[in-house]
Amino acid sequence: ENLLKVFESGKWWYGEKVKEFEEKFASFQDAKYGISCTNGTAALEIGLISCGIKPGDEVIVPPYTFIATASSVLKVNAIPVFADIDIKTGNLDPKDTEKKITEKTKAIIPVHFAGLPVDMDAFLELAEKYNLKIIEDTCHSWGSKWKNKGTGALGDCGAFSFQMSKNITSGEGGILLTDNKEIEEIARSYSNCGRGKDKPWYYHYILGDNLRMTELQAAILLAQLTRLEEQTIKREENAKYLDENLKDFEGIEIVPRDNRVTRRSYHLYMFRFIKEKWEIEREIFIKALNAEGIPVWPGYPIPLYKNPLFQKKAKGPEGCPISCPYYGKEIDYSQIYCPNAEKLCEQAVWIPHPVLLAEKEDMKDIVNAIEKIYKNREQLKGKI
Ligand SMILES: *Cc1c(COP(=O)(O)O)cnc(C)c1O
């Protein structure tokens, strides 16, 4: 119905539906302003620009995330600096983050990994102490709340994705949320070709880009948004069941929950597989679970800095930002080592979010399958 209305209206871009979605989604996340855009990667870039991140600035990011968390930093000619994660949660570790702060550091991009909010109290304290911006990577955390406030405007701004694999989707799409009027104005201008608010159409004030969302995307998202609350609650209930039934399981480590997390979205349900306890390889365990009909997978195979993009070293042919003249130092990612991120890449097992919309019986099936494999693991030993 929403789509038909848009098709028949003759207005296919940047109109009423986009405006309505921006307002409704911002309100859903307890934020003041929403600036829609083409995807989550663009939302991160818009966030960095709107927070005033300049060429040569350092921005601290986790290595256990999707490439966009770090590549958006490179796109604005700034330098991603990797700090390690907490192995238990997969979230950026505030203590290791503090160790990586230098006089060039201007921002931190914590990822609420799998929908679990990071320790925002600790990050906001770092922001205050070192005068840093916090750009939340909220591309897993639609509906998550930290101390009863939605993610996205807990720091300076937050970047959401509505790409096909996400919990709420229009195929592609994104939005930046913020409580800050100044950030909102820059973000709106930057994402709309550098235009000015209420200014003549063909006047451009900053170097922007065309990153606008279409009415068709907003029409789909408005329909999806009506179900998001209910689905978030259902996923959380099912995840709670898995937590309770797996928490004492030999060789399975579930993700602990902080009391300050008042609602948790699950982009995926993660646990750690301790192969030393099972005496079989994780890949074999995953194959066996798949054979039992449980769709699990290992997730990120390597920490971001191990990607060819970063391992090429500083003096590549790319010029700025991989060897950024504004930085004044050589950039070399070949020596980076974040032990927890490395370990989690070897231990993680991910259950994708659609599974958590199934029934309690289906959750029981998951637990039963894990028990069955554990009991029969002798048969799987030595296999690779
Ligand atoms: C999906 C995702 C993004 C990027 O979103 P796109 O819409 O695909 O550009 C950024 N960060 C994380 C953690 C993601 O999972």
mmCIF file of C-alpha atoms and ligand atoms in Angstrom:
data_model
loop_
_atom_site.group_PDB
_atom_site.id
_atom_site.type_symbol
_atom_site.label_atom_id
_atom_site.label_comp_id
_atom_site.label_asym_id
_atom_site.label_seq_id
_atom_site.Cartn_x
_atom_site.Cartn_y
_atom_site.Cartn_z
ATOM 1 C CA GLU A 1 0.000 0.000 0.000
ATOM 2 C CA ASN A 2 2.750 2.435 0.930
ATOM 3 C CA LEU A 3 4.612 1.686 -2.279
ATOM 4 C CA LEU A 4 1.515 2.100 -4.434
ATOM 5 C CA LYS A 5 0.834 5.469 -2.845
ATOM 6 C CA VAL A 6 4.348 6.587 -3.709
ATOM 7 C CA PHE A 7 4.207 5.227 -7.260
ATOM 8 C CA GLU A 8 0.922 6.978 -7.915
ATOM 9 C CA SER A 9 1.947 10.234 -6.245
ATOM 10 C CA GLY A 10 4.535 10.860 -8.956
ATOM 11 C CA LYS A 11 7.007 12.007 -6.310
ATOM 12 C CA TRP A 12 9.647 9.334 -5.946
ATOM 13 C CA TRP A 13 12.350 11.036 -3.958
ATOM 14 C CA TYR A 14 12.946 13.084 -0.844
ATOM 15 C CA GLY A 15 9.336 13.845 -0.074
ATOM 16 C CA GLU A 16 6.732 13.110 2.563
ATOM 17 C CA LYS A 17 7.581 9.453 3.164
ATOM 18 C CA VAL A 18 11.272 10.184 3.702
ATOM 19 C CA LYS A 19 10.393 12.975 6.117
ATOM 20 C CA GLU A 20 7.890 10.779 7.948
ATOM 21 C CA PHE A 21 10.377 7.928 8.245
ATOM 22 C CA GLU A 22 13.161 10.232 9.464
ATOM 23 C CA GLU A 23 10.884 11.553 12.213
ATOM 24 C CA LYS A 24 9.450 8.193 13.216
ATOM 25 C CA PHE A 25 12.773 6.373 13.256
ATOM 26 C CA ALA A 26 14.524 9.161 15.195
ATOM 27 C CA SER A 27 11.696 9.064 17.720
ATOM 28 C CA PHE A 28 11.877 5.250 17.905
ATOM 29 C CA GLN A 29 15.547 5.595 18.908
ATOM 30 C CA ASP A 30 14.882 8.577 21.255
ATOM 31 C CA ALA A 31 16.878 10.954 19.033
ATOM 32 C CA LYS A 32 15.938 14.487 17.984
ATOM 33 C CA TYR A 33 17.003 14.446 14.319
ATOM 34 C CA GLY A 34 17.235 11.850 11.567
ATOM 35 C CA ILE A 35 18.994 12.395 8.245
ATOM 36 C CA SER A 36 18.269 9.550 5.843
ATOM 37 C CA CYS A 37 20.745 8.438 3.197
ATOM 38 C CA THR A 38 21.732 5.714 0.748
ATOM 39 C CA ASN A 39 23.365 3.196 3.134
ATOM 40 C CA GLY A 40 25.146 2.692 6.455
ATOM 41 C CA THR A 41 28.578 3.296 4.956
ATOM 42 C CA ALA A 42 27.416 6.711 3.739
ATOM 43 C CA ALA A 43 25.821 7.419 7.134
ATOM 44 C CA LEU A 44 29.194 6.826 8.837
ATOM 45 C CA GLU A 45 30.938 9.136 6.371
ATOM 46 C CA ILE A 46 28.275 11.817 6.841
ATOM 47 C CA GLY A 47 28.717 11.444 10.615
ATOM 48 C CA LEU A 48 32.485 11.917 10.396
ATOM 49 C CA ILE A 49 32.153 14.979 8.154
ATOM 50 C CA SER A 50 29.434 16.493 10.332
ATOM 51 C CA CYS A 51 31.584 15.999 13.444
ATOM 52 C CA GLY A 52 34.358 17.994 11.778
ATOM 53 C CA ILE A 53 36.840 15.153 11.255
ATOM 54 C CA LYS A 54 39.638 16.476 9.047
ATOM 55 C CA PRO A 55 42.399 14.941 6.866
ATOM 56 C CA GLY A 56 45.151 13.490 9.053
ATOM 57 C CA ASP A 57 42.971 13.155 12.193
ATOM 58 C CA GLU A 58 43.051 9.815 14.001
ATOM 59 C CA VAL A 59 39.802 7.956 14.648
ATOM 60 C CA ILE A 60 39.764 4.900 16.925
ATOM 61 C CA VAL A 61 37.800 1.909 15.621
ATOM 62 C CA PRO A 62 37.447 -1.769 16.573
ATOM 63 C CA PRO A 63 38.888 -4.459 14.271
ATOM 64 C CA TYR A 64 35.974 -6.894 14.835
ATOM 65 C CA THR A 65 33.359 -5.267 12.579
ATOM 66 C CA PHE A 66 32.340 -4.689 8.958
ATOM 67 C CA ILE A 67 34.844 -2.824 6.764
ATOM 68 C CA ALA A 68 32.694 0.345 6.641
ATOM 69 C CA THR A 69 33.543 1.227 10.270
ATOM 70 C CA ALA A 70 37.169 1.787 9.193
ATOM 71 C CA SER A 71 36.853 2.546 5.461
ATOM 72 C CA SER A 72 34.530 5.506 6.148
ATOM 73 C CA VAL A 73 37.418 7.013 8.143
ATOM 74 C CA LEU A 74 39.779 6.566 5.179
ATOM 75 C CA LYS A 75 37.174 8.115 2.892
ATOM 76 C CA VAL A 76 37.389 11.406 4.778
ATOM 77 C CA ASN A 77 41.206 11.213 4.612
ATOM 78 C CA ALA A 78 41.472 10.458 8.318
ATOM 79 C CA ILE A 79 43.434 7.593 9.860
ATOM 80 C CA PRO A 80 41.715 4.575 11.435
ATOM 81 C CA VAL A 81 43.540 3.432 14.578
ATOM 82 C CA PHE A 82 42.570 -0.028 15.820
ATOM 83 C CA ALA A 83 41.935 -0.705 19.512
ATOM 84 C CA ASP A 84 41.097 -4.177 20.776
ATOM 85 C CA ILE A 85 37.725 -5.544 21.769
ATOM 86 C CA ASP A 86 36.410 -7.272 24.876
ATOM 87 C CA ILE A 87 36.550 -10.962 23.971
ATOM 88 C CA LYS A 88 33.365 -11.682 25.953
ATOM 89 C CA THR A 89 31.151 -9.269 23.997
ATOM 90 C CA GLY A 90 32.975 -8.386 20.763
ATOM 91 C CA ASN A 91 32.591 -4.702 21.701
ATOM 92 C CA LEU A 92 35.377 -2.106 21.635
ATOM 93 C CA ASP A 93 37.281 -2.113 24.945
ATOM 94 C CA PRO A 94 37.352 1.377 26.520
ATOM 95 C CA LYS A 95 40.628 0.608 28.370
ATOM 96 C CA ASP A 96 42.508 -0.372 25.219
ATOM 97 C CA THR A 97 40.871 2.583 23.441
ATOM 98 C CA GLU A 98 42.349 4.986 25.995
ATOM 99 C CA LYS A 99 45.817 3.514 25.386
ATOM 100 C CA LYS A 100 45.503 4.329 21.666
ATOM 101 C CA ILE A 101 44.585 8.003 22.170
ATOM 102 C CA THR A 102 47.186 10.511 20.931
ATOM 103 C CA GLU A 103 47.122 14.279 20.386
ATOM 104 C CA LYS A 104 45.858 13.539 16.851
ATOM 105 C CA THR A 105 42.832 11.529 18.024
ATOM 106 C CA LYS A 106 39.586 13.337 17.261
ATOM 107 C CA ALA A 107 36.888 10.642 17.427
ATOM 108 C CA ILE A 108 35.942 7.100 18.389
ATOM 109 C CA ILE A 109 33.565 4.856 16.435
ATOM 110 C CA PRO A 110 32.347 2.154 18.826
ATOM 111 C CA VAL A 111 30.192 -0.563 17.217
ATOM 112 C CA HIS A 112 27.268 -1.906 19.266
ATOM 113 C CA PHE A 113 28.240 -5.329 18.039
ATOM 114 C CA ALA A 114 25.350 -7.719 17.350
ATOM 115 C CA GLY A 115 23.087 -5.109 18.945
ATOM 116 C CA LEU A 116 24.696 -5.116 22.397
ATOM 117 C CA PRO A 117 25.348 -1.493 23.401
ATOM 118 C CA VAL A 118 28.979 -0.748 24.272
ATOM 119 C CA ASP A 119 29.846 0.676 27.700
ATOM 120 C CA MET A 120 28.697 4.188 26.763
ATOM 121 C CA ASP A 121 29.460 5.591 30.242
ATOM 122 C CA ALA A 122 33.136 4.727 29.738
ATOM 123 C CA PHE A 123 33.256 6.094 26.184
ATOM 124 C CA LEU A 124 31.482 9.333 27.084
ATOM 125 C CA GLU A 125 33.982 9.778 29.910
ATOM 126 C CA LEU A 126 36.869 9.352 27.432
ATOM 127 C CA ALA A 127 35.179 11.820 25.064
ATOM 128 C CA GLU A 128 34.927 14.389 27.828
ATOM 129 C CA LYS A 129 38.474 13.845 29.116
ATOM 130 C CA TYR A 130 40.187 14.009 25.699
ATOM 131 C CA ASN A 131 37.684 16.215 23.836
ATOM 132 C CA LEU A 132 36.669 13.538 21.314
ATOM 133 C CA LYS A 133 33.573 12.961 19.220
ATOM 134 C CA ILE A 134 31.670 9.697 19.547
ATOM 135 C CA ILE A 135 30.137 8.398 16.331
ATOM 136 C CA GLU A 136 28.195 5.231 17.155
ATOM 137 C CA ASP A 137 28.204 2.519 14.518
ATOM 138 C CA THR A 138 24.588 1.525 15.101
ATOM 139 C CA CYS A 139 24.394 -0.759 12.065
ATOM 140 C CA HIS A 140 23.405 -3.692 14.355
ATOM 141 C CA SER A 141 21.405 -1.899 17.039
ATOM 142 C CA TRP A 142 17.961 -0.760 15.843
ATOM 143 C CA GLY A 143 15.867 -0.871 19.029
ATOM 144 C CA SER A 144 18.730 -1.280 21.509
ATOM 145 C CA LYS A 145 18.687 0.926 24.582
ATOM 146 C CA TRP A 146 21.405 2.003 27.008
ATOM 147 C CA LYS A 147 19.935 3.157 30.344
ATOM 148 C CA ASN A 148 16.534 3.518 28.667
ATOM 149 C CA LYS A 149 17.745 5.687 25.808
ATOM 150 C CA GLY A 150 17.974 4.318 22.272
ATOM 151 C CA THR A 151 21.335 3.965 20.576
ATOM 152 C CA GLY A 152 22.278 6.515 17.925
ATOM 153 C CA ALA A 153 22.228 9.769 19.866
ATOM 154 C CA LEU A 154 23.995 8.506 22.989
ATOM 155 C CA GLY A 155 27.201 10.050 21.652
ATOM 156 C CA ASP A 156 27.393 12.840 19.041
ATOM 157 C CA CYS A 157 25.649 10.877 16.304
ATOM 158 C CA GLY A 158 24.952 7.320 15.159
ATOM 159 C CA ALA A 159 24.925 5.638 11.739
ATOM 160 C CA PHE A 160 22.281 2.999 10.924
ATOM 161 C CA SER A 161 22.023 0.687 7.917
ATOM 162 C CA PHE A 162 18.918 -0.725 6.229
ATOM 163 C CA GLN A 163 20.784 -3.021 3.852
ATOM 164 C CA MET A 164 19.227 -6.367 2.971
ATOM 165 C CA SER A 165 20.832 -8.386 5.801
ATOM 166 C CA LYS A 166 19.700 -5.999 8.541
ATOM 167 C CA ASN A 167 16.800 -6.338 10.995
ATOM 168 C CA ILE A 168 14.881 -3.546 9.248
ATOM 169 C CA THR A 169 15.570 -3.153 5.556
ATOM 170 C CA SER A 170 14.752 -1.457 2.275
ATOM 171 C CA GLY A 171 17.334 -3.448 0.328
ATOM 172 C CA GLU A 172 19.749 -0.557 0.775
ATOM 173 C CA GLY A 173 19.388 2.510 2.966
ATOM 174 C CA GLY A 174 20.783 4.337 5.960
ATOM 175 C CA ILE A 175 20.179 7.117 8.454
ATOM 176 C CA LEU A 176 22.263 9.295 10.742
ATOM 177 C CA LEU A 177 20.687 10.204 14.087
ATOM 178 C CA THR A 178 21.754 13.019 16.376
ATOM 179 C CA ASP A 179 20.506 15.319 19.128
ATOM 180 C CA ASN A 180 22.801 18.081 17.888
ATOM 181 C CA LYS A 181 21.282 20.757 15.625
ATOM 182 C CA GLU A 182 24.639 21.733 14.116
ATOM 183 C CA ILE A 183 25.471 18.144 13.178
ATOM 184 C CA GLU A 184 21.988 17.794 11.693
ATOM 185 C CA GLU A 185 22.430 20.845 9.475
ATOM 186 C CA ILE A 186 25.817 19.803 8.107
ATOM 187 C CA ALA A 187 24.628 16.217 7.600
ATOM 188 C CA ARG A 188 21.552 17.363 5.693
ATOM 189 C CA SER A 189 23.545 19.671 3.487
ATOM 190 C CA TYR A 190 26.381 17.188 2.877
ATOM 191 C CA SER A 191 23.983 14.390 1.916
ATOM 192 C CA ASN A 192 22.046 16.705 -0.437
ATOM 193 C CA CYS A 193 24.786 18.096 -2.698
ATOM 194 C CA GLY A 194 25.892 20.795 -0.251
ATOM 195 C CA ARG A 195 22.585 22.659 -0.489
ATOM 196 C CA GLY A 196 21.513 25.162 2.200
ATOM 197 C CA LYS A 197 18.360 24.963 4.305
ATOM 198 C CA ASP A 198 15.568 27.030 2.697
ATOM 199 C CA LYS A 199 18.092 28.333 0.164
ATOM 200 C CA PRO A 200 17.694 28.515 -3.643
ATOM 201 C CA TRP A 201 17.945 25.120 -5.377
ATOM 202 C CA TYR A 202 21.079 25.699 -7.444
ATOM 203 C CA TYR A 203 23.184 27.238 -4.684
ATOM 204 C CA HIS A 204 25.740 24.968 -2.994
ATOM 205 C CA TYR A 205 27.521 25.882 0.222
ATOM 206 C CA ILE A 206 29.802 22.965 1.107
ATOM 207 C CA LEU A 207 31.397 20.120 -0.865
ATOM 208 C CA GLY A 208 28.616 17.577 -0.500
ATOM 209 C CA ASP A 209 27.468 14.434 -2.215
ATOM 210 C CA ASN A 210 24.201 13.010 -3.482
ATOM 211 C CA LEU A 211 23.361 10.453 -0.801
ATOM 212 C CA ARG A 212 19.589 10.846 -0.678
ATOM 213 C CA MET A 213 17.090 8.115 0.164
ATOM 214 C CA THR A 214 14.177 7.566 -2.234
ATOM 215 C CA GLU A 215 10.474 7.690 -1.300
ATOM 216 C CA LEU A 216 10.216 4.036 -2.292
ATOM 217 C CA GLN A 217 12.803 3.025 0.301
ATOM 218 C CA ALA A 218 11.089 5.145 2.956
ATOM 219 C CA ALA A 219 7.707 3.593 2.073
ATOM 220 C CA ILE A 220 9.097 0.106 2.716
ATOM 221 C CA LEU A 221 10.893 1.174 5.898
ATOM 222 C CA LEU A 222 7.727 2.786 7.313
ATOM 223 C CA ALA A 223 5.933 -0.538 6.979
ATOM 224 C CA GLN A 224 8.873 -2.427 8.478
ATOM 225 C CA LEU A 225 9.103 0.007 11.369
ATOM 226 C CA THR A 226 5.563 -0.893 12.492
ATOM 227 C CA ARG A 227 6.838 -4.433 13.264
ATOM 228 C CA LEU A 228 10.272 -3.615 14.642
ATOM 229 C CA GLU A 229 9.318 -3.205 18.303
ATOM 230 C CA GLU A 230 7.446 -6.507 18.437
ATOM 231 C CA GLN A 231 10.228 -8.336 16.571
ATOM 232 C CA THR A 232 12.915 -6.859 18.815
ATOM 233 C CA ILE A 233 11.067 -8.128 21.888
ATOM 234 C CA LYS A 234 10.575 -11.574 20.355
ATOM 235 C CA ARG A 235 14.246 -11.923 19.426
ATOM 236 C CA GLU A 236 15.259 -10.837 22.900
ATOM 237 C CA GLU A 237 12.967 -13.442 24.511
ATOM 238 C CA ASN A 238 14.326 -16.221 22.330
ATOM 239 C CA ALA A 239 17.897 -15.087 22.981
ATOM 240 C CA LYS A 240 17.169 -15.158 26.716
ATOM 241 C CA TYR A 241 16.053 -18.774 26.384
ATOM 242 C CA LEU A 242 19.271 -19.651 24.558
ATOM 243 C CA ASP A 243 21.334 -17.801 27.180
ATOM 244 C CA GLU A 244 19.675 -19.690 30.022
ATOM 245 C CA ASN A 245 20.101 -23.055 28.374
ATOM 246 C CA LEU A 246 23.652 -22.536 27.129
ATOM 247 C CA LYS A 247 25.214 -20.589 29.999
ATOM 248 C CA ASP A 248 26.455 -23.663 31.863
ATOM 249 C CA PHE A 249 27.244 -25.686 28.762
ATOM 250 C CA GLU A 250 30.774 -27.069 28.681
ATOM 251 C CA GLY A 251 32.874 -25.313 26.034
ATOM 252 C CA ILE A 252 30.216 -22.721 25.111
ATOM 253 C CA GLU A 253 30.667 -19.118 26.291
ATOM 254 C CA ILE A 254 27.620 -16.881 25.968
ATOM 255 C CA VAL A 255 27.761 -13.071 25.808
ATOM 256 C CA PRO A 256 27.242 -11.537 29.287
ATOM 257 C CA ARG A 257 24.735 -8.750 29.650
ATOM 258 C CA ASP A 258 25.348 -5.435 31.408
ATOM 259 C CA ASN A 259 22.453 -4.205 33.636
ATOM 260 C CA ARG A 260 22.699 -0.816 31.976
ATOM 261 C CA VAL A 261 21.547 -2.408 28.699
ATOM 262 C CA THR A 262 17.790 -1.933 29.078
ATOM 263 C CA ARG A 263 16.834 -3.374 25.702
ATOM 264 C CA ARG A 264 18.911 -5.362 23.317
ATOM 265 C CA SER A 265 18.401 -5.786 19.613
ATOM 266 C CA TYR A 266 19.885 -8.974 18.211
ATOM 267 C CA HIS A 267 21.382 -8.572 14.767
ATOM 268 C CA LEU A 268 22.788 -12.009 15.492
ATOM 269 C CA TYR A 269 23.153 -14.341 18.459
ATOM 270 C CA MET A 270 26.817 -15.025 19.132
ATOM 271 C CA PHE A 271 28.508 -17.531 21.378
ATOM 272 C CA ARG A 272 32.133 -18.638 21.621
ATOM 273 C CA PHE A 273 33.072 -22.190 20.840
ATOM 274 C CA ILE A 274 36.008 -23.344 22.981
ATOM 275 C CA LYS A 275 37.600 -26.048 20.887
ATOM 276 C CA GLU A 276 40.038 -27.069 23.636
ATOM 277 C CA LYS A 277 37.021 -28.228 25.696
ATOM 278 C CA TRP A 278 35.301 -30.003 22.811
ATOM 279 C CA GLU A 279 38.484 -31.344 21.240
ATOM 280 C CA ILE A 280 37.026 -30.773 17.779
ATOM 281 C CA GLU A 281 37.522 -27.889 15.347
ATOM 282 C CA ARG A 282 34.966 -25.059 15.248
ATOM 283 C CA GLU A 283 34.432 -25.651 11.532
ATOM 284 C CA ILE A 284 33.453 -29.260 12.248
ATOM 285 C CA PHE A 285 31.075 -28.154 14.997
ATOM 286 C CA ILE A 286 29.476 -25.659 12.577
ATOM 287 C CA LYS A 287 29.163 -28.309 9.852
ATOM 288 C CA ALA A 288 27.523 -30.668 12.313
ATOM 289 C CA LEU A 289 25.072 -27.983 13.486
ATOM 290 C CA ASN A 290 24.261 -27.139 9.852
ATOM 291 C CA ALA A 291 23.630 -30.845 9.249
ATOM 292 C CA GLU A 292 21.150 -30.715 12.151
ATOM 293 C CA GLY A 293 19.359 -27.929 10.270
ATOM 294 C CA ILE A 294 20.645 -25.047 12.399
ATOM 295 C CA PRO A 295 21.851 -22.145 10.230
ATOM 296 C CA VAL A 296 25.005 -20.980 12.021
ATOM 297 C CA TRP A 297 28.243 -19.581 10.608
ATOM 298 C CA PRO A 298 31.608 -18.274 11.841
ATOM 299 C CA GLY A 299 31.105 -14.567 10.978
ATOM 300 C CA TYR A 300 34.086 -12.230 10.456
ATOM 301 C CA PRO A 301 37.014 -14.427 9.355
ATOM 302 C CA ILE A 302 39.810 -11.932 10.124
ATOM 303 C CA PRO A 303 40.235 -8.686 12.067
ATOM 304 C CA LEU A 304 39.834 -5.718 9.696
ATOM 305 C CA TYR A 305 43.522 -4.749 9.768
ATOM 306 C CA LYS A 306 44.434 -8.123 8.251
ATOM 307 C CA ASN A 307 42.591 -7.198 5.058
ATOM 308 C CA PRO A 308 44.733 -6.610 1.953
ATOM 309 C CA LEU A 309 43.551 -2.974 2.013
ATOM 310 C CA PHE A 310 45.500 -2.388 5.235
ATOM 311 C CA GLN A 311 48.345 -4.854 4.774
ATOM 312 C CA LYS A 312 49.521 -3.032 1.639
ATOM 313 C CA LYS A 313 51.399 -0.736 4.027
ATOM 314 C CA ALA A 314 51.846 2.972 3.941
ATOM 315 C CA LYS A 315 53.541 3.937 0.734
ATOM 316 C CA GLY A 316 51.080 2.442 -1.709
ATOM 317 C CA PRO A 317 50.146 4.069 -4.985
ATOM 318 C CA GLU A 318 46.843 5.319 -3.550
ATOM 319 C CA GLY A 319 48.191 8.522 -2.074
ATOM 320 C CA CYS A 320 46.081 10.030 0.659
ATOM 321 C CA PRO A 321 44.691 8.489 2.843
ATOM 322 C CA ILE A 322 46.765 5.275 2.895
ATOM 323 C CA SER A 323 49.858 7.465 2.896
ATOM 324 C CA CYS A 324 48.339 10.696 4.092
ATOM 325 C CA PRO A 325 50.489 13.816 3.591
ATOM 326 C CA TYR A 326 48.370 15.572 6.223
ATOM 327 C CA TYR A 327 49.268 12.936 8.795
ATOM 328 C CA GLY A 328 52.990 13.634 8.994
ATOM 329 C CA LYS A 329 53.851 10.033 9.958
ATOM 330 C CA GLU A 330 54.267 6.757 8.160
ATOM 331 C CA ILE A 331 51.211 4.532 8.335
ATOM 332 C CA ASP A 332 51.905 0.820 8.713
ATOM 333 C CA TYR A 333 49.176 -1.637 9.624
ATOM 334 C CA SER A 334 51.388 -4.721 9.247
ATOM 335 C CA GLN A 335 52.453 -4.598 12.909
ATOM 336 C CA ILE A 336 48.940 -4.217 14.360
ATOM 337 C CA TYR A 337 47.889 -7.074 16.614
ATOM 338 C CA CYS A 338 44.717 -7.110 18.696
ATOM 339 C CA PRO A 339 44.771 -10.481 20.494
ATOM 340 C CA ASN A 340 41.095 -10.514 21.506
ATOM 341 C CA ALA A 341 39.876 -9.704 18.001
ATOM 342 C CA GLU A 342 42.153 -12.413 16.590
ATOM 343 C CA LYS A 343 40.802 -14.928 19.117
ATOM 344 C CA LEU A 344 37.151 -14.050 18.566
ATOM 345 C CA CYS A 345 37.585 -14.559 14.811
ATOM 346 C CA GLU A 346 38.627 -18.119 15.686
ATOM 347 C CA GLN A 347 35.967 -18.822 18.337
ATOM 348 C CA ALA A 348 32.766 -17.065 17.282
ATOM 349 C CA VAL A 349 29.629 -18.851 16.165
ATOM 350 C CA TRP A 350 26.849 -16.624 14.792
ATOM 351 C CA ILE A 351 23.154 -17.424 14.562
ATOM 352 C CA PRO A 352 21.533 -14.927 12.157
ATOM 353 C CA HIS A 353 18.657 -12.756 13.415
ATOM 354 C CA PRO A 354 15.762 -14.281 11.416
ATOM 355 C CA VAL A 355 16.227 -17.502 13.431
ATOM 356 C CA LEU A 356 15.325 -15.573 16.590
ATOM 357 C CA LEU A 357 11.885 -14.817 15.153
ATOM 358 C CA ALA A 358 11.033 -18.521 15.316
ATOM 359 C CA GLU A 359 9.185 -20.255 18.172
ATOM 360 C CA LYS A 360 10.395 -21.514 21.548
ATOM 361 C CA GLU A 361 10.333 -25.067 20.150
ATOM 362 C CA ASP A 362 12.864 -24.031 17.521
ATOM 363 C CA MET A 363 15.154 -22.615 20.204
ATOM 364 C CA LYS A 364 14.884 -25.972 21.980
ATOM 365 C CA ASP A 365 15.973 -27.625 18.732
ATOM 366 C CA ILE A 366 19.134 -25.506 18.738
ATOM 367 C CA VAL A 367 20.008 -26.491 22.312
ATOM 368 C CA ASN A 368 19.197 -30.153 21.589
ATOM 369 C CA ALA A 369 21.388 -30.136 18.478
ATOM 370 C CA ILE A 370 24.328 -28.731 20.447
ATOM 371 C CA GLU A 371 23.810 -31.403 23.141
ATOM 372 C CA LYS A 372 23.648 -34.131 20.512
ATOM 373 C CA ILE A 373 26.897 -33.013 18.904
ATOM 374 C CA TYR A 374 28.600 -32.739 22.299
ATOM 375 C CA LYS A 375 27.569 -36.280 23.266
ATOM 376 C CA ASN A 376 28.769 -37.690 19.954
ATOM 377 C CA ARG A 377 31.869 -35.564 19.526
ATOM 378 C CA GLU A 378 34.146 -38.634 19.695
ATOM 379 C CA GLN A 379 32.980 -39.443 16.170
ATOM 380 C CA LEU A 380 34.033 -35.990 14.965
ATOM 381 C CA LYS A 381 37.508 -35.899 16.502
ATOM 382 C CA GLY A 382 40.458 -35.510 14.156
ATOM 383 C CA LYS A 383 38.203 -34.322 11.305
ATOM 384 C CA ILE A 384 38.977 -31.038 9.575
HETATM 385 C C1 LIG B 1 26.117 -3.304 7.599
HETATM 386 C C2 LIG B 1 27.141 -2.588 8.383
HETATM 387 C C3 LIG B 1 27.635 -1.330 7.990
HETATM 388 C C4 LIG B 1 27.388 -0.695 6.666
HETATM 389 O O1 LIG B 1 26.114 -0.635 6.202
HETATM 390 P P1 LIG B 1 25.794 -0.652 4.626
HETATM 391 O O2 LIG B 1 24.375 -0.167 4.606
HETATM 392 O O3 LIG B 1 25.951 -2.053 4.149
HETATM 393 O O4 LIG B 1 26.702 0.306 3.946
HETATM 394 C C5 LIG B 1 28.508 -0.677 8.855
HETATM 395 N N1 LIG B 1 28.886 -1.228 10.016
HETATM 396 C C6 LIG B 1 28.452 -2.436 10.411
HETATM 397 C C7 LIG B 1 28.912 -2.975 11.729
HETATM 398 C C8 LIG B 1 27.589 -3.168 9.591
HETATM 399 O O5 LIG B 1 27.198 -4.387 9.963
#
